[in-house]
mmCIF file of C-alpha atoms in Angstrom:
data_model
loop_
_atom_site.group_PDB
_atom_site.id
_atom_site.type_symbol
_atom_site.label_atom_id
_atom_site.label_comp_id
_atom_site.label_asym_id
_atom_site.label_seq_id
_atom_site.Cartn_x
_atom_site.Cartn_y
_atom_site.Cartn_z
ATOM 1 C CA MET I 9 -0.119 16.386 -71.584
ATOM 2 C CA ASP I 10 2.694 18.680 -72.750
ATOM 3 C CA GLU I 11 6.059 19.335 -71.146
ATOM 4 C CA SER I 12 4.917 22.516 -69.364
ATOM 5 C CA ASP I 13 2.235 20.506 -67.510
ATOM 6 C CA PHE I 14 4.821 17.989 -66.347
ATOM 7 C CA LYS I 15 7.072 20.832 -65.207
ATOM 8 C CA ALA I 16 4.234 22.394 -63.192
ATOM 9 C CA TYR I 17 3.484 19.075 -61.481
ATOM 10 C CA GLU I 18 7.151 18.484 -60.709
ATOM 11 C CA ASP I 19 7.446 21.946 -59.166
ATOM 12 C CA GLU I 20 4.359 21.343 -57.036
ATOM 13 C CA ILE I 21 5.642 17.935 -55.895
ATOM 14 C CA GLN I 22 9.027 19.411 -54.962
ATOM 15 C CA ALA I 23 7.333 22.215 -53.020
ATOM 16 C CA LEU I 24 5.225 19.711 -51.114
ATOM 17 C CA GLU I 25 8.264 17.523 -50.374
ATOM 18 C CA GLU I 26 10.147 20.545 -49.020
ATOM 19 C CA GLU I 27 7.187 21.534 -46.862
ATOM 20 C CA ILE I 28 6.929 17.992 -45.490
ATOM 21 C CA ARG I 29 10.667 17.966 -44.755
ATOM 22 C CA LEU I 30 10.485 21.258 -42.843
ATOM 23 C CA LEU I 31 7.461 20.116 -40.863
ATOM 24 C CA THR I 32 9.185 16.825 -40.047
ATOM 25 C CA GLU I 33 12.278 18.651 -38.770
ATOM 26 C CA LYS I 34 10.110 20.943 -36.650
ATOM 27 C CA TYR I 35 8.241 17.964 -35.241
ATOM 28 C CA GLU I 36 11.468 16.097 -34.409
ATOM 29 C CA ASP I 37 12.876 19.198 -32.685
ATOM 30 C CA LEU I 38 9.689 19.537 -30.661
ATOM 31 C CA ARG I 39 9.750 15.874 -29.670
ATOM 32 C CA GLN I 40 13.371 16.119 -28.467
ATOM 33 C CA GLU I 41 12.760 19.313 -26.522
ATOM 34 C CA SER I 42 9.572 18.091 -24.883
ATOM 35 C CA THR I 43 11.518 15.666 -22.691
ATOM 36 C CA PHE I 44 12.998 18.696 -20.893
ATOM 37 C CA PHE I 45 9.997 21.020 -20.831
ATOM 38 C CA SER I 46 8.136 21.998 -17.680
ATOM 39 C CA ASP I 47 4.408 21.236 -17.574
ATOM 40 C CA GLU I 48 3.593 24.817 -18.587
ATOM 41 C CA GLU I 49 6.024 24.786 -21.504
ATOM 42 C CA ILE I 50 4.666 21.467 -22.791
ATOM 43 C CA LEU I 51 1.132 22.886 -22.754
ATOM 44 C CA LYS I 52 2.215 26.006 -24.656
ATOM 45 C CA ALA I 53 4.144 23.939 -27.208
ATOM 46 C CA LYS I 54 1.179 21.632 -27.746
ATOM 47 C CA GLN I 55 -1.226 24.529 -28.270
ATOM 48 C CA SER I 56 1.171 26.276 -30.657
ATOM 49 C CA PHE I 57 1.742 23.139 -32.675
ATOM 50 C CA GLN I 58 -1.978 22.469 -32.875
ATOM 51 C CA ARG I 59 -2.574 25.977 -34.278
ATOM 52 C CA GLU I 60 0.163 25.565 -36.879
ATOM 53 C CA THR I 61 -1.158 22.237 -38.083
ATOM 54 C CA GLN I 62 -4.729 23.463 -38.619
ATOM 55 C CA GLY I 63 -5.685 23.334 -42.306
ATOM 56 C CA GLU I 64 -2.745 21.170 -43.415
ATOM 57 C CA THR I 65 -3.220 18.877 -46.389
ATOM 58 C CA LYS I 66 -4.477 15.321 -45.932
ATOM 59 C CA GLY I 67 -1.075 13.944 -46.806
ATOM 60 C CA HIS I 68 0.402 15.291 -43.554
ATOM 61 C CA GLU I 69 0.192 13.716 -40.130
ATOM 62 C CA SER I 70 -3.068 14.744 -38.509
ATOM 63 C CA PRO I 71 -3.201 17.062 -35.460
ATOM 64 C CA SER I 72 -4.864 14.288 -33.483
ATOM 65 C CA ASP I 73 -1.850 12.029 -34.083
ATOM 66 C CA LEU I 74 0.534 14.765 -32.979
ATOM 67 C CA LYS I 75 -1.607 15.439 -29.924
ATOM 68 C CA ALA I 76 -1.499 11.759 -28.989
ATOM 69 C CA GLU I 77 2.289 11.771 -29.395
ATOM 70 C CA LEU I 78 2.673 14.808 -27.138
ATOM 71 C CA GLU I 79 0.333 13.347 -24.534
ATOM 72 C CA SER I 80 2.445 10.201 -24.514
ATOM 73 C CA LEU I 81 5.575 12.329 -23.987
ATOM 74 C CA GLU I 82 3.847 14.177 -21.144
ATOM 75 C CA ALA I 83 3.045 10.860 -19.468
ATOM 76 C CA ASP I 84 6.662 9.706 -19.879
ATOM 77 C CA LEU I 85 7.925 12.979 -18.416
ATOM 78 C CA SER I 86 5.561 12.715 -15.443
ATOM 79 C CA LEU I 87 6.709 9.160 -14.760
ATOM 80 C CA LEU I 88 10.349 10.227 -15.025
ATOM 81 C CA MET I 89 9.863 13.060 -12.519
ATOM 82 C CA GLU I 90 8.042 10.771 -10.089
ATOM 83 C CA PHE I 91 10.695 8.064 -10.366
ATOM 84 C CA THR I 92 13.785 10.303 -10.117
ATOM 85 C CA GLY I 93 12.500 13.278 -8.126
ATOM 86 C CA PHE I 94 13.637 15.655 -10.885
ATOM 87 C CA HIS I 95 11.427 18.577 -11.841
ATOM 88 C CA PHE I 96 12.700 20.826 -14.642
ATOM 89 C CA THR I 97 11.604 24.435 -14.212
ATOM 90 C CA SER I 98 13.257 25.911 -17.303
ATOM 91 C CA HIS I 99 14.929 24.753 -20.468
ATOM 92 C CA SER I 100 16.547 26.365 -23.467
ATOM 93 C CA ARG I 101 18.148 24.931 -26.560
ATOM 94 C CA LYS I 102 20.093 26.690 -29.275
ATOM 95 C CA ILE I 103 21.213 25.067 -32.502
ATOM 96 C CA ILE I 104 24.769 26.230 -33.137
ATOM 97 C CA GLU I 105 25.475 24.215 -36.266
ATOM 98 C CA ARG I 106 23.511 21.803 -38.432
ATOM 99 C CA THR I 107 24.712 19.896 -41.490
ATOM 100 C CA LYS I 108 23.570 16.733 -43.196
ATOM 101 C CA ASP I 109 25.473 14.455 -40.807
ATOM 102 C CA LYS I 110 26.215 16.703 -37.800
ATOM 103 C CA THR I 111 24.208 18.799 -35.347
ATOM 104 C CA VAL I 112 25.672 20.924 -32.546
ATOM 105 C CA GLN I 113 23.273 22.230 -29.894
ATOM 106 C CA LYS I 114 23.702 24.150 -26.658
ATOM 107 C CA TYR I 115 21.408 23.295 -23.755
ATOM 108 C CA ARG I 116 20.607 24.966 -20.464
ATOM 109 C CA LEU I 117 18.488 23.137 -17.860
ATOM 110 C CA SER I 118 17.315 24.315 -14.440
ATOM 111 C CA GLY I 119 15.218 22.583 -11.858
ATOM 112 C CA LYS I 120 15.021 20.761 -8.575
ATOM 113 C CA CYS I 121 15.550 17.232 -7.415
ATOM 114 C CA HIS I 122 13.470 16.804 -4.290
ATOM 115 C CA SER I 123 14.460 19.918 -2.294
ATOM 116 C CA LEU I 124 17.822 20.643 -3.963
ATOM 117 C CA SER I 125 18.113 23.028 -6.914
ATOM 118 C CA PHE I 126 20.527 22.721 -9.827
ATOM 119 C CA GLN I 127 21.458 24.255 -13.174
ATOM 120 C CA VAL I 128 23.261 22.512 -16.019
ATOM 121 C CA GLU I 129 24.715 23.877 -19.242
ATOM 122 C CA PHE I 130 26.348 21.762 -21.926
ATOM 123 C CA GLN I 131 26.994 21.412 -25.629
ATOM 124 C CA LEU I 132 25.776 18.316 -27.482
ATOM 125 C CA LEU I 133 27.366 17.082 -30.693
ATOM 126 C CA GLU I 134 25.282 14.530 -32.619
ATOM 127 C CA MET I 135 26.911 12.684 -35.528
ATOM 128 C CA GLN I 136 24.987 10.655 -38.111
ATOM 129 C CA ASN I 137 26.953 7.814 -39.689
ATOM 130 C CA ASN I 138 24.804 5.640 -41.951
ATOM 131 C CA GLU I 139 22.167 4.313 -39.547
ATOM 132 C CA ASN I 140 24.203 4.989 -36.404
ATOM 133 C CA VAL I 141 23.910 8.149 -34.307
ATOM 134 C CA SER I 142 26.535 9.135 -31.745
ATOM 135 C CA ALA I 143 26.305 11.938 -29.189
ATOM 136 C CA VAL I 144 29.105 13.668 -27.299
ATOM 137 C CA VAL I 145 28.690 16.100 -24.383
ATOM 138 C CA SER I 146 31.208 18.924 -23.986
ATOM 139 C CA ASP I 147 31.576 22.257 -22.168
ATOM 140 C CA LEU I 148 29.615 20.880 -19.208
ATOM 141 C CA SER I 149 28.953 23.395 -16.432
ATOM 142 C CA ILE I 150 27.080 22.446 -13.249
ATOM 143 C CA ILE I 151 25.698 24.634 -10.486
ATOM 144 C CA MET I 152 24.143 22.722 -7.615
ATOM 145 C CA GLU I 153 23.122 23.302 -4.036
ATOM 146 C CA SER I 154 25.747 22.265 -1.459
ATOM 147 C CA ARG I 155 28.540 23.219 -3.899
ATOM 148 C CA ASP I 156 30.263 24.904 -0.937
ATOM 149 C CA ASP I 157 30.773 21.395 0.530
ATOM 150 C CA LEU I 158 34.325 20.348 -0.404
ATOM 151 C CA ASN I 159 33.336 16.793 -1.363
ATOM 152 C CA VAL I 160 30.428 17.979 -3.495
ATOM 153 C CA SER I 161 32.685 20.539 -5.170
ATOM 154 C CA LYS I 162 35.190 17.798 -6.055
ATOM 155 C CA PHE I 163 32.418 15.656 -7.524
ATOM 156 C CA VAL I 164 31.113 18.535 -9.640
ATOM 157 C CA THR I 165 34.603 19.418 -10.898
ATOM 158 C CA SER I 166 35.348 15.787 -11.790
ATOM 159 C CA THR I 167 32.015 15.384 -13.599
ATOM 160 C CA GLU I 168 32.489 18.618 -15.570
ATOM 161 C CA GLU I 169 35.962 17.545 -16.678
ATOM 162 C CA CYS I 170 34.684 14.162 -17.893
ATOM 163 C CA GLY I 171 31.525 15.614 -19.440
ATOM 164 C CA ASP I 172 29.641 12.751 -17.800
ATOM 165 C CA LEU I 173 26.091 14.106 -17.728
ATOM 166 C CA LEU I 174 24.526 10.715 -16.962
ATOM 167 C CA THR I 175 26.675 10.265 -13.844
ATOM 168 C CA PHE I 176 25.694 13.721 -12.631
ATOM 169 C CA PHE I 177 21.947 13.095 -12.895
ATOM 170 C CA ARG I 178 22.180 9.595 -11.430
ATOM 171 C CA SER I 179 24.396 10.657 -8.511
ATOM 172 C CA PHE I 180 22.561 13.907 -7.836
ATOM 173 C CA SER I 181 19.273 11.995 -7.695
ATOM 174 C CA THR I 182 20.622 9.686 -4.966
ATOM 175 C CA TYR I 183 22.273 12.575 -3.107
ATOM 176 C CA ALA I 184 19.070 14.651 -3.147
ATOM 177 C CA GLU I 185 17.029 11.609 -2.092
ATOM 178 C CA TRP I 186 19.190 11.232 1.024
ATOM 179 C CA HIS I 187 18.729 14.925 1.785
ATOM 180 C CA GLU I 188 14.970 14.461 1.518
ATOM 181 C CA HIS I 189 15.142 11.348 3.720
ATOM 182 C CA ARG I 190 17.075 13.260 6.387
ATOM 183 C CA ARG I 191 14.672 16.197 6.247
ATOM 184 C CA SER I 192 11.581 13.993 6.595
ATOM 185 C CA THR I 193 13.195 12.021 9.442
ATOM 186 C CA PHE I 194 14.010 15.206 11.373
ATOM 187 C CA LEU I 195 10.484 16.480 10.764
ATOM 188 C CA HIS I 196 8.967 13.210 11.996
ATOM 189 C CA PHE I 197 10.888 13.196 15.284
ATOM 190 C CA LYS I 198 10.375 16.918 15.884
ATOM 191 C CA ALA I 199 6.606 16.414 15.520
ATOM 192 C CA LYS I 200 6.592 13.274 17.711
ATOM 193 C CA TYR I 201 8.894 14.588 20.485
ATOM 194 C CA PRO I 202 8.542 18.401 20.397
ATOM 195 C CA ASP I 203 9.804 18.835 23.975
ATOM 196 C CA ILE I 204 12.940 16.777 23.390
ATOM 197 C CA VAL I 205 13.992 17.438 19.794
ATOM 198 C CA THR I 206 15.318 20.816 18.658
ATOM 199 C CA LEU I 207 16.560 21.792 15.184
ATOM 200 C CA PRO I 208 19.029 24.699 15.561
ATOM 201 C CA GLU I 209 19.570 24.921 11.781
ATOM 202 C CA GLY I 210 16.046 23.931 10.767
ATOM 203 C CA LEU I 211 14.995 20.946 8.680
ATOM 204 C CA LEU I 212 17.780 21.512 6.154
ATOM 205 C CA GLY I 213 20.517 21.354 8.799
ATOM 206 C CA ASP I 214 22.728 18.317 9.296
ATOM 207 C CA PHE I 215 22.180 17.772 13.030
ATOM 208 C CA ILE I 216 19.505 17.646 15.716
ATOM 209 C CA ILE I 217 19.730 18.145 19.477
ATOM 210 C CA LEU I 218 18.031 15.816 21.941
ATOM 211 C CA LYS I 219 17.444 17.201 25.430
ATOM 212 C CA ASN I 220 16.134 15.525 28.523
ATOM 213 C CA PRO I 221 13.721 18.102 29.999
ATOM 214 C CA LYS I 222 14.231 16.583 33.453
ATOM 215 C CA VAL I 223 18.046 16.809 33.417
ATOM 216 C CA SER I 224 19.403 20.317 32.996
ATOM 217 C CA GLY I 225 22.457 20.621 30.734
ATOM 218 C CA PHE I 226 22.242 17.097 29.318
ATOM 219 C CA GLU I 227 22.200 17.033 25.506
ATOM 220 C CA LEU I 228 22.803 14.545 22.731
ATOM 221 C CA MET I 229 23.722 15.883 19.312
ATOM 222 C CA ILE I 230 23.059 13.566 16.380
ATOM 223 C CA VAL I 231 25.159 14.634 13.418
ATOM 224 C CA TRP I 232 23.977 13.345 10.038
ATOM 225 C CA LYS I 233 26.322 14.194 7.179
ATOM 226 C CA ILE I 234 25.711 13.146 3.569
ATOM 227 C CA HIS I 235 28.985 12.391 1.807
ATOM 228 C CA LEU I 236 29.286 12.509 -1.990
ATOM 229 C CA ASP I 237 32.632 11.338 -3.382
ATOM 230 C CA GLU I 238 34.250 12.112 -6.754
ATOM 231 C CA GLU I 239 32.859 8.911 -8.288
ATOM 232 C CA GLY I 240 29.316 9.985 -7.383
ATOM 233 C CA THR I 241 28.724 7.539 -4.530
ATOM 234 C CA THR I 242 26.536 8.896 -1.721
ATOM 235 C CA THR I 243 27.113 7.705 1.839
ATOM 236 C CA PRO I 244 25.241 8.831 4.974
ATOM 237 C CA VAL I 245 27.554 9.369 7.947
ATOM 238 C CA LEU I 246 25.997 9.611 11.428
ATOM 239 C CA ASP I 247 27.514 10.091 14.847
ATOM 240 C CA LEU I 248 26.440 10.922 18.393
ATOM 241 C CA LEU I 249 28.073 13.704 20.411
ATOM 242 C CA PRO I 250 27.005 13.815 24.068
ATOM 243 C CA LYS I 251 27.082 16.976 26.180
ATOM 244 C CA VAL I 252 26.922 16.143 29.889
ATOM 245 C CA PRO I 253 27.181 18.398 32.971
ATOM 246 C CA GLU I 254 30.562 18.090 34.690
ATOM 247 C CA GLN I 255 29.137 16.626 37.900
ATOM 248 C CA VAL I 256 27.311 13.920 35.963
ATOM 249 C CA LEU I 257 30.382 13.222 33.825
ATOM 250 C CA GLN I 258 32.538 12.633 36.893
ATOM 251 C CA GLN I 259 30.112 10.019 38.190
ATOM 252 C CA SER I 260 29.346 8.261 34.876
ATOM 253 C CA ARG I 261 32.315 8.916 32.619
ATOM 254 C CA GLY I 262 32.499 5.357 31.353
ATOM 255 C CA SER I 263 28.826 5.227 30.387
ATOM 256 C CA VAL I 264 28.991 8.605 28.649
ATOM 257 C CA GLU I 265 32.105 7.635 26.679
ATOM 258 C CA ARG I 266 30.409 4.460 25.474
ATOM 259 C CA LEU I 267 27.366 6.313 24.107
ATOM 260 C CA PRO I 268 28.776 7.137 20.612
ATOM 261 C CA GLY I 269 29.962 3.552 20.075
ATOM 262 C CA SER I 270 26.638 2.135 21.249
ATOM 263 C CA PHE I 271 24.804 4.467 18.878
ATOM 264 C CA ARG I 272 26.932 3.370 15.901
ATOM 265 C CA SER I 273 26.246 -0.271 16.788
ATOM 266 C CA ALA I 274 22.508 0.462 16.925
ATOM 267 C CA LEU I 275 22.733 2.104 13.496
ATOM 268 C CA ARG I 276 24.261 -1.028 11.998
ATOM 269 C CA LEU I 277 21.745 -3.347 13.662
ATOM 270 C CA LEU I 278 18.529 -1.326 13.559
ATOM 271 C CA GLY I 279 18.898 1.377 10.926
ATOM 272 C CA ILE I 280 18.781 5.152 11.273
ATOM 273 C CA GLU I 281 15.175 5.738 12.327
ATOM 274 C CA ALA I 282 15.049 2.895 14.865
ATOM 275 C CA ALA I 283 18.395 3.891 16.425
ATOM 276 C CA ILE I 284 17.223 7.480 16.920
ATOM 277 C CA GLU I 285 13.844 6.283 18.168
ATOM 278 C CA ASN I 286 15.566 4.185 20.880
ATOM 279 C CA LEU I 287 17.448 7.227 22.155
ATOM 280 C CA LEU I 288 14.321 9.338 22.220
ATOM 281 C CA THR I 289 12.352 6.655 24.026
ATOM 282 C CA VAL I 290 14.960 6.551 26.800
ATOM 283 C CA LEU I 291 15.033 10.339 27.088
ATOM 284 C CA ALA I 292 11.246 10.573 27.088
ATOM 285 C CA SER I 293 11.066 8.039 29.929
ATOM 286 C CA GLY I 294 13.395 10.212 31.991
ATOM 287 C CA LYS I 295 15.863 7.419 32.664
#
């Protein structure tokens, strides 16, 4: 075998190695992105990747292996959404810079957690040092429902300044879960006591009105705020505000004034649903 034959083989081997490297990079990019794709985007990506891998040489990973990998990622994503309540509706990623040991990417994510929508933009710097990989988030921008709430606004501002993406997702998940809990509780009592419970601001409001149909002008307002502090801790805050006709108030002022305190005690002892249920039971009985 002469030198020209060796040269031809070397060129072919180098070409194959380059092709394998490019396909590996594409596959790794797809695997990273798939954790943020919606169901529709995952399906499109899988179909596109399957088409591109048709007819590849035997030395490459088979389409069936790639399909199994994507199906596993889909299952992980489904479990993540079920566990956290997050559902990503759109995702984009742009590679700004890539070198041998550094990659800079810009991400944009949109979606919902339970009933609350959000949008996140950030830049991710990944550094490769020997076998260690470090990642740093910067330029974090968050748009979330309830941003007009002063406490929520402070939390968002603090999280953006720190670039703490993990804290945002963890805290927003808990915050949205409480919103969903409040909504389902209001819905439950409205369906069970339609003549007593009214929702002036709908299911997404932060209070309900309880009326005794047999006593004109008598109302109990249950206010249910959801407080999110700068550290990302969510705390439900409930209180009872009675509205009593003047003639009734003059006769039973002491009892009326004790109602809010009694309700707070019931909350501590019984929990939210049971405390509200007790009030509704008394009103429904007409006592």
